PDB file of C-alpha atoms in Angstrom:
ATOM      1  CA  ASP A   1    -142.577 -26.323 169.376  1.00 87.00           C
ATOM      2  CA  ILE A   2    -140.272 -27.290 172.230  1.00 95.00           C
ATOM      3  CA  VAL A   3    -136.612 -26.993 171.272  1.00 97.00           C
ATOM      4  CA  LEU A   4    -134.114 -29.326 172.983  1.00 98.00           C
ATOM      5  CA  THR A   5    -130.492 -28.234 173.285  1.00 98.00           C
ATOM      6  CA  GLN A   6    -127.883 -30.828 174.275  1.00 97.00           C
ATOM      7  CA  THR A   7    -124.523 -30.196 175.832  1.00 94.00           C
ATOM      8  CA  PRO A   8    -121.767 -30.976 175.227  1.00 93.00           C
ATOM      9  CA  LEU A   9    -121.775 -31.684 171.491  1.00 93.00           C
ATOM     10  CA  SER A  10    -118.934 -34.119 172.058  1.00 92.00           C
ATOM     11  CA  SER A  11    -117.749 -35.784 175.221  1.00 90.00           C
ATOM     12  CA  PRO A  12    -114.449 -37.613 175.508  1.00 93.00           C
ATOM     13  CA  VAL A  13    -114.511 -39.970 178.470  1.00 94.00           C
ATOM     14  CA  THR A  14    -112.222 -42.502 180.090  1.00 95.00           C
ATOM     15  CA  LEU A  15    -113.276 -46.160 180.300  1.00 96.00           C
ATOM     16  CA  GLY A  16    -114.639 -46.957 183.734  1.00 96.00           C
ATOM     17  CA  GLN A  17    -115.254 -43.297 184.540  1.00 97.00           C
ATOM     18  CA  PRO A  18    -118.654 -41.592 184.746  1.00 97.00           C
ATOM     19  CA  ALA A  19    -120.199 -39.513 181.997  1.00 96.00           C
ATOM     20  CA  SER A  20    -122.953 -36.996 181.970  1.00 97.00           C
ATOM     21  CA  ILE A  21    -124.987 -35.428 179.164  1.00 97.00           C
ATOM     22  CA  SER A  22    -127.383 -32.500 179.550  1.00 97.00           C
ATOM     23  CA  CYS A  23    -130.546 -31.618 177.690  1.00 98.00           C
ATOM     24  CA  TYR A  24    -132.230 -28.215 178.060  1.00 98.00           C
ATOM     25  CA  ALA A  25    -135.782 -27.677 176.882  1.00 98.00           C
ATOM     26  CA  SER A  26    -137.070 -24.315 175.712  1.00 97.00           C
ATOM     27  CA  GLN A  27    -140.169 -25.003 177.846  1.00 96.00           C
ATOM     28  CA  SER A  28    -141.151 -27.772 180.216  1.00 95.00           C
ATOM     29  CA  PRO A  29    -142.081 -30.968 178.280  1.00 95.00           C
ATOM     30  CA  VAL A  30    -145.004 -31.748 180.560  1.00 96.00           C
ATOM     31  CA  HIS A  31    -147.924 -33.484 178.901  1.00 94.00           C
ATOM     32  CA  SER A  32    -151.547 -32.572 179.680  1.00 94.00           C
ATOM     33  CA  ASP A  33    -151.757 -35.892 181.604  1.00 94.00           C
ATOM     34  CA  GLY A  34    -149.114 -34.552 184.029  1.00 95.00           C
ATOM     35  CA  ASN A  35    -146.269 -36.777 182.937  1.00 96.00           C
ATOM     36  CA  THR A  36    -142.969 -35.431 181.612  1.00 97.00           C
ATOM     37  CA  TYR A  37    -142.286 -37.345 178.449  1.00 97.00           C
ATOM     38  CA  LEU A  38    -138.516 -36.792 178.123  1.00 98.00           C
ATOM     39  CA  SER A  39    -136.543 -39.753 176.921  1.00 98.00           C
ATOM     40  CA  TRP A  40    -132.972 -40.625 175.978  1.00 98.00           C
ATOM     41  CA  LEU A  41    -131.854 -42.742 173.016  1.00 98.00           C
ATOM     42  CA  GLN A  42    -128.487 -44.210 172.150  1.00 98.00           C
ATOM     43  CA  GLN A  43    -127.247 -44.654 168.575  1.00 98.00           C
ATOM     44  CA  ARG A  44    -124.129 -46.757 168.116  1.00 97.00           C
ATOM     45  CA  PRO A  45    -122.248 -46.236 164.846  1.00 94.00           C
ATOM     46  CA  GLY A  46    -123.999 -47.987 161.986  1.00 94.00           C
ATOM     47  CA  HIS A  47    -127.019 -48.939 164.056  1.00 97.00           C
ATOM     48  CA  PRO A  48    -130.560 -47.583 164.554  1.00 98.00           C
ATOM     49  CA  PRO A  49    -131.297 -45.630 167.725  1.00 98.00           C
ATOM     50  CA  ARG A  50    -132.179 -47.582 170.866  1.00 98.00           C
ATOM     51  CA  LEU A  51    -134.383 -46.404 173.691  1.00 98.00           C
ATOM     52  CA  LEU A  52    -132.545 -46.141 177.060  1.00 98.00           C
ATOM     53  CA  ILE A  53    -134.645 -43.953 179.356  1.00 98.00           C
ATOM     54  CA  TYR A  54    -138.258 -42.709 179.129  1.00 98.00           C
ATOM     55  CA  LYS A  55    -140.386 -40.413 181.317  1.00 97.00           C
ATOM     56  CA  VAL A  56    -137.189 -38.754 182.598  1.00 98.00           C
ATOM     57  CA  SER A  57    -135.922 -41.642 184.724  1.00 98.00           C
ATOM     58  CA  GLU A  58    -137.577 -44.957 183.717  1.00 98.00           C
ATOM     59  CA  ARG A  59    -135.067 -47.429 182.304  1.00 98.00           C
ATOM     60  CA  PHE A  60    -136.399 -49.360 179.279  1.00 97.00           C
ATOM     61  CA  SER A  61    -136.390 -53.132 179.259  1.00 96.00           C
ATOM     62  CA  GLY A  62    -132.890 -54.620 179.014  1.00 96.00           C
ATOM     63  CA  VAL A  63    -130.997 -51.385 179.562  1.00 98.00           C
ATOM     64  CA  PRO A  64    -128.063 -51.743 182.030  1.00 97.00           C
ATOM     65  CA  ASP A  65    -128.448 -50.053 185.359  1.00 97.00           C
ATOM     66  CA  ARG A  66    -125.305 -47.944 184.776  1.00 98.00           C
ATOM     67  CA  PHE A  67    -127.604 -45.685 182.739  1.00 98.00           C
ATOM     68  CA  SER A  68    -129.827 -43.317 184.666  1.00 98.00           C
ATOM     69  CA  GLY A  69    -131.862 -40.255 183.916  1.00 98.00           C
ATOM     70  CA  THR A  70    -132.756 -37.307 186.163  1.00 98.00           C
ATOM     71  CA  GLY A  71    -134.211 -33.872 185.793  1.00 98.00           C
ATOM     72  CA  ALA A  72    -137.306 -31.705 186.023  1.00 97.00           C
ATOM     73  CA  GLY A  73    -138.691 -28.531 184.576  1.00 96.00           C
ATOM     74  CA  THR A  74    -136.462 -27.700 181.632  1.00 97.00           C
ATOM     75  CA  GLN A  75    -133.176 -29.381 182.592  1.00 98.00           C
ATOM     76  CA  PHE A  76    -132.507 -33.064 182.203  1.00 98.00           C
ATOM     77  CA  THR A  77    -129.432 -35.277 182.503  1.00 98.00           C
ATOM     78  CA  LEU A  78    -128.379 -38.693 181.337  1.00 98.00           C
ATOM     79  CA  LYS A  79    -125.698 -40.292 183.463  1.00 98.00           C
ATOM     80  CA  ILE A  80    -123.513 -43.336 182.821  1.00 97.00           C
ATOM     81  CA  SER A  81    -121.932 -44.516 186.040  1.00 97.00           C
ATOM     82  CA  LYS A  82    -118.978 -46.307 184.518  1.00 97.00           C
ATOM     83  CA  VAL A  83    -118.420 -45.985 180.761  1.00 97.00           C
ATOM     84  CA  GLU A  84    -117.825 -49.162 178.809  1.00 97.00           C
ATOM     85  CA  VAL A  85    -116.523 -49.535 175.246  1.00 96.00           C
ATOM     86  CA  GLU A  86    -119.987 -50.444 173.962  1.00 96.00           C
ATOM     87  CA  ASP A  87    -121.338 -47.101 175.151  1.00 97.00           C
ATOM     88  CA  VAL A  88    -119.564 -45.235 172.346  1.00 96.00           C
ATOM     89  CA  GLY A  89    -122.058 -43.518 170.064  1.00 97.00           C
ATOM     90  CA  THR A  90    -124.404 -40.556 169.901  1.00 97.00           C
ATOM     91  CA  TYR A  91    -127.018 -39.834 172.517  1.00 98.00           C
ATOM     92  CA  TYR A  92    -130.246 -37.984 171.831  1.00 98.00           C
ATOM     93  CA  CYS A  93    -132.911 -36.583 174.153  1.00 98.00           C
ATOM     94  CA  MET A  94    -136.456 -36.474 172.873  1.00 98.00           C
ATOM     95  CA  GLN A  95    -139.606 -34.842 174.141  1.00 98.00           C
ATOM     96  CA  ALA A  96    -143.272 -35.763 173.551  1.00 97.00           C
ATOM     97  CA  ALA A  97    -145.224 -33.119 175.484  1.00 95.00           C
ATOM     98  CA  ARG A  98    -147.734 -33.081 172.609  1.00 95.00           C
ATOM     99  CA  PHE A  99    -147.531 -36.795 171.857  1.00 95.00           C
ATOM    100  CA  PRO A 100    -147.362 -38.144 169.220  1.00 95.00           C
ATOM    101  CA  ARG A 101    -145.850 -34.932 167.927  1.00 94.00           C
ATOM    102  CA  LEU A 102    -142.262 -34.865 169.189  1.00 95.00           C
ATOM    103  CA  THR A 103    -138.823 -33.342 168.792  1.00 97.00           C
ATOM    104  CA  PHE A 104    -135.259 -34.553 169.225  1.00 97.00           C
ATOM    105  CA  GLY A 105    -132.194 -32.812 170.616  1.00 97.00           C
ATOM    106  CA  GLY A 106    -129.227 -32.334 168.364  1.00 97.00           C
ATOM    107  CA  GLY A 107    -127.244 -35.216 169.810  1.00 97.00           C
ATOM    108  CA  THR A 108    -124.073 -35.652 171.934  1.00 97.00           C
ATOM    109  CA  LYS A 109    -121.238 -37.830 170.674  1.00 97.00           C
ATOM    110  CA  LEU A 110    -119.596 -39.944 173.348  1.00 96.00           C
ATOM    111  CA  GLU A 111    -116.033 -40.898 172.578  1.00 95.00           C
ATOM    112  CA  ILE A 112    -113.416 -42.805 174.494  1.00 92.00           C
ATOM    113  CA  GLU A 113    -110.284 -40.876 175.339  1.00 89.00           C
TER     114      GLU A 113
ATOM    115  CA  GLN B   1    -140.749 -57.779 171.326  1.00 86.00           C
ATOM    116  CA  LEU B   2    -141.833 -56.031 168.137  1.00 93.00           C
ATOM    117  CA  GLN B   3    -139.804 -56.366 164.972  1.00 95.00           C
ATOM    118  CA  LEU B   4    -140.018 -53.816 162.172  1.00 96.00           C
ATOM    119  CA  GLN B   5    -138.446 -53.815 158.719  1.00 97.00           C
ATOM    120  CA  GLU B   6    -138.396 -50.948 156.238  1.00 98.00           C
ATOM    121  CA  SER B   7    -138.255 -51.159 152.462  1.00 97.00           C
ATOM    122  CA  GLY B   8    -137.685 -48.320 150.015  1.00 94.00           C
ATOM    123  CA  PRO B   9    -136.428 -47.436 146.520  1.00 95.00           C
ATOM    124  CA  GLY B  10    -132.809 -46.693 147.341  1.00 93.00           C
ATOM    125  CA  LEU B  11    -131.982 -44.256 144.551  1.00 96.00           C
ATOM    126  CA  MET B  12    -134.387 -41.547 143.378  1.00 97.00           C
ATOM    127  CA  LYS B  13    -134.432 -38.493 141.144  1.00 97.00           C
ATOM    128  CA  PRO B  14    -135.489 -34.992 142.240  1.00 97.00           C
ATOM    129  CA  SER B  15    -139.218 -34.244 142.058  1.00 97.00           C
ATOM    130  CA  GLU B  16    -140.201 -37.934 142.389  1.00 98.00           C
ATOM    131  CA  THR B  17    -142.432 -39.307 145.194  1.00 98.00           C
ATOM    132  CA  LEU B  18    -140.721 -41.389 147.844  1.00 98.00           C
ATOM    133  CA  SER B  19    -142.678 -44.457 148.954  1.00 98.00           C
ATOM    134  CA  LEU B  20    -141.589 -46.405 152.032  1.00 98.00           C
ATOM    135  CA  THR B  21    -143.164 -49.405 153.736  1.00 98.00           C
ATOM    136  CA  CYS B  22    -142.632 -50.838 157.175  1.00 98.00           C
ATOM    137  CA  ILE B  23    -143.677 -54.395 157.880  1.00 98.00           C
ATOM    138  CA  VAL B  24    -144.362 -55.362 161.479  1.00 96.00           C
ATOM    139  CA  SER B  25    -143.123 -58.942 161.378  1.00 89.00           C
ATOM    140  CA  VAL B  26    -143.466 -59.787 165.026  1.00 86.00           C
ATOM    141  CA  GLY B  27    -146.518 -58.362 166.790  1.00 89.00           C
ATOM    142  CA  SER B  28    -149.748 -56.861 165.561  1.00 92.00           C
ATOM    143  CA  ILE B  29    -150.150 -53.403 164.104  1.00 95.00           C
ATOM    144  CA  LYS B  30    -153.590 -53.334 165.753  1.00 95.00           C
ATOM    145  CA  ASN B  31    -151.980 -53.522 169.187  1.00 93.00           C
ATOM    146  CA  SER B  32    -153.250 -50.353 170.946  1.00 95.00           C
ATOM    147  CA  ASP B  33    -150.188 -50.219 173.098  1.00 95.00           C
ATOM    148  CA  TYR B  34    -148.295 -48.642 170.159  1.00 96.00           C
ATOM    149  CA  TYR B  35    -148.355 -45.850 167.644  1.00 97.00           C
ATOM    150  CA  TRP B  36    -146.358 -46.263 164.443  1.00 98.00           C
ATOM    151  CA  GLY B  37    -143.968 -43.632 163.153  1.00 98.00           C
ATOM    152  CA  TRP B  38    -141.247 -42.591 160.745  1.00 98.00           C
ATOM    153  CA  VAL B  39    -138.019 -40.861 161.606  1.00 98.00           C
ATOM    154  CA  ARG B  40    -135.254 -39.825 159.230  1.00 98.00           C
ATOM    155  CA  GLN B  41    -131.580 -39.021 159.572  1.00 98.00           C
ATOM    156  CA  SER B  42    -129.676 -36.999 157.013  1.00 94.00           C
ATOM    157  CA  PRO B  43    -126.073 -38.116 156.457  1.00 90.00           C
ATOM    158  CA  GLY B  44    -124.013 -37.266 159.524  1.00 85.00           C
ATOM    159  CA  LYS B  45    -126.922 -35.410 161.104  1.00 89.00           C
ATOM    160  CA  GLY B  46    -129.448 -35.866 163.861  1.00 92.00           C
ATOM    161  CA  LEU B  47    -132.898 -37.419 164.013  1.00 97.00           C
ATOM    162  CA  GLU B  48    -136.079 -35.835 162.599  1.00 97.00           C
ATOM    163  CA  TRP B  49    -139.558 -37.089 163.336  1.00 97.00           C
ATOM    164  CA  LEU B  50    -141.730 -37.171 160.177  1.00 97.00           C
ATOM    165  CA  ALA B  51    -145.113 -38.696 160.930  1.00 98.00           C
ATOM    166  CA  THR B  52    -147.008 -41.044 163.196  1.00 98.00           C
ATOM    167  CA  ILE B  53    -150.188 -43.133 162.801  1.00 98.00           C
ATOM    168  CA  PHE B  54    -152.440 -45.091 165.125  1.00 96.00           C
ATOM    169  CA  TRP B  55    -153.869 -48.337 163.747  1.00 96.00           C
ATOM    170  CA  ILE B  56    -157.394 -46.958 163.467  1.00 94.00           C
ATOM    171  CA  GLY B  57    -156.064 -44.324 161.015  1.00 92.00           C
ATOM    172  CA  SER B  58    -155.402 -41.223 163.186  1.00 96.00           C
ATOM    173  CA  THR B  59    -152.432 -39.382 161.641  1.00 96.00           C
ATOM    174  CA  PHE B  60    -149.956 -36.822 162.918  1.00 96.00           C
ATOM    175  CA  TYR B  61    -147.338 -34.923 160.913  1.00 96.00           C
ATOM    176  CA  ASN B  62    -144.281 -32.801 161.463  1.00 96.00           C
ATOM    177  CA  PRO B  63    -145.482 -29.289 160.506  1.00 94.00           C
ATOM    178  CA  SER B  64    -142.285 -28.679 158.489  1.00 92.00           C
ATOM    179  CA  LEU B  65    -143.308 -31.444 156.070  1.00 91.00           C
ATOM    180  CA  GLN B  66    -147.087 -31.576 156.420  1.00 76.00           C
ATOM    181  CA  ASN B  67    -147.892 -30.546 152.906  1.00 91.00           C
ATOM    182  CA  ARG B  68    -145.570 -33.161 151.364  1.00 97.00           C
ATOM    183  CA  VAL B  69    -146.002 -36.264 153.512  1.00 97.00           C
ATOM    184  CA  VAL B  70    -148.781 -38.864 153.949  1.00 98.00           C
ATOM    185  CA  ILE B  71    -148.709 -41.787 156.325  1.00 98.00           C
ATOM    186  CA  SER B  72    -151.125 -44.722 155.989  1.00 98.00           C
ATOM    187  CA  VAL B  73    -151.726 -48.118 157.635  1.00 97.00           C
ATOM    188  CA  ASP B  74    -152.642 -51.467 156.080  1.00 97.00           C
ATOM    189  CA  THR B  75    -153.947 -53.659 158.900  1.00 96.00           C
ATOM    190  CA  SER B  76    -154.632 -56.587 156.560  1.00 95.00           C
ATOM    191  CA  ASN B  77    -150.906 -56.915 155.874  1.00 96.00           C
ATOM    192  CA  ASN B  78    -149.585 -55.636 159.224  1.00 96.00           C
ATOM    193  CA  ARG B  79    -147.722 -52.745 157.700  1.00 97.00           C
ATOM    194  CA  PHE B  80    -147.690 -48.993 157.432  1.00 98.00           C
ATOM    195  CA  SER B  81    -146.340 -46.656 154.787  1.00 98.00           C
ATOM    196  CA  LEU B  82    -145.010 -43.184 154.120  1.00 98.00           C
ATOM    197  CA  LYS B  83    -145.162 -41.128 150.924  1.00 98.00           C
ATOM    198  CA  LEU B  84    -143.077 -37.966 150.534  1.00 98.00           C
ATOM    199  CA  THR B  85    -143.694 -35.929 147.400  1.00 97.00           C
ATOM    200  CA  SER B  86    -141.384 -33.701 145.365  1.00 97.00           C
ATOM    201  CA  VAL B  87    -138.146 -35.007 146.887  1.00 97.00           C
ATOM    202  CA  THR B  88    -134.884 -33.061 146.609  1.00 96.00           C
ATOM    203  CA  ALA B  89    -131.323 -33.832 147.646  1.00 96.00           C
ATOM    204  CA  ALA B  90    -132.189 -32.564 151.109  1.00 95.00           C
ATOM    205  CA  ASP B  91    -134.500 -35.601 151.556  1.00 97.00           C
ATOM    206  CA  SER B  92    -131.594 -38.008 151.216  1.00 97.00           C
ATOM    207  CA  GLY B  93    -130.777 -40.035 154.292  1.00 97.00           C
ATOM    208  CA  THR B  94    -131.718 -43.077 156.325  1.00 98.00           C
ATOM    209  CA  TYR B  95    -135.432 -43.534 157.001  1.00 98.00           C
ATOM    210  CA  TYR B  96    -136.477 -45.495 160.067  1.00 98.00           C
ATOM    211  CA  CYS B  97    -139.833 -46.882 161.064  1.00 98.00           C
ATOM    212  CA  ALA B  98    -140.441 -47.221 164.776  1.00 98.00           C
ATOM    213  CA  ALA B  99    -143.068 -48.124 167.372  1.00 97.00           C
ATOM    214  CA  SER B 100    -143.983 -45.562 170.036  1.00 96.00           C
ATOM    215  CA  GLY B 101    -145.243 -46.712 173.386  1.00 94.00           C
ATOM    216  CA  ASN B 102    -148.788 -45.373 173.812  1.00 94.00           C
ATOM    217  CA  PRO B 103    -148.761 -43.051 176.844  1.00 94.00           C
ATOM    218  CA  TYR B 104    -152.560 -43.423 177.155  1.00 93.00           C
ATOM    219  CA  HIS B 105    -151.837 -47.102 177.829  1.00 92.00           C
ATOM    220  CA  TYR B 106    -149.033 -46.267 180.298  1.00 90.00           C
ATOM    221  CA  GLY B 107    -146.439 -46.566 177.556  1.00 90.00           C
ATOM    222  CA  SER B 108    -143.239 -44.623 177.108  1.00 92.00           C
ATOM    223  CA  ALA B 109    -144.307 -41.924 174.617  1.00 94.00           C
ATOM    224  CA  SER B 110    -140.928 -42.586 173.078  1.00 95.00           C
ATOM    225  CA  PHE B 111    -139.764 -44.910 170.312  1.00 97.00           C
ATOM    226  CA  ASP B 112    -139.496 -48.344 171.905  1.00 96.00           C
ATOM    227  CA  TYR B 113    -138.652 -50.387 168.819  1.00 97.00           C
ATOM    228  CA  TRP B 114    -136.881 -49.445 165.601  1.00 98.00           C
ATOM    229  CA  GLY B 115    -136.320 -50.997 162.183  1.00 98.00           C
ATOM    230  CA  GLN B 116    -132.809 -51.166 160.821  1.00 98.00           C
ATOM    231  CA  GLY B 117    -133.409 -48.236 158.441  1.00 98.00           C
ATOM    232  CA  THR B 118    -133.478 -47.876 154.689  1.00 98.00           C
ATOM    233  CA  LEU B 119    -131.119 -45.544 152.860  1.00 97.00           C
ATOM    234  CA  VAL B 120    -132.606 -43.135 150.316  1.00 98.00           C
ATOM    235  CA  SER B 121    -130.418 -41.101 147.937  1.00 98.00           C
ATOM    236  CA  VAL B 122    -131.885 -38.365 145.762  1.00 97.00           C
ATOM    237  CA  SER B 123    -129.704 -37.380 142.851  1.00 96.00           C
ATOM    238  CA  SER B 124    -130.152 -36.290 139.271  1.00 94.00           C
TER     239      SER B 124
END
């Protein structure tokens, strides 16, 4: 199974400043169809997770454009261009190279300084 | 936009069988654009995928739980279910049902839509 490791575990950020979260895969999460099914989800306190980014860089419907995803191979990054109060929560990467079997990263907690 | 809602027993005793149901209240469970899955979250911990099913009955399980878990679909009532046998305190947590975009239909291969979650506590 592909193991996803996220860094940092916790990220204090300043409102209005950018933030970046990394996700490292033990092997490339490339599916047999050639697509890289690496996604990012946000979980605000007390809420279910919410899909932000799929297939590395595709923004899901309704997601603000301050969220972006990049990466290839085994290294992936979620970036928030200007952090807002509502962005506080835990962020998870997820891979589905053997969809529908999938694994999650351990999560990164985003906190406001 | 799909809407999903879980239901479960709340409090359980060790060794019992956990039964959860997810009703798809908006949208059809026979929509081939989606697979249907269960994810759990232990208190203060991360997310763990448990099982996924396609509406025709194809099932997929997390190997770490494969001998304890069964997922099923009820197309007549637009719902799917999960059973987890021989529960222990380690099975306590919030259980979510979710819809995965079908990558074979150009979907996300992620979890597009989630229920609100149902809390399960296992205690003697």
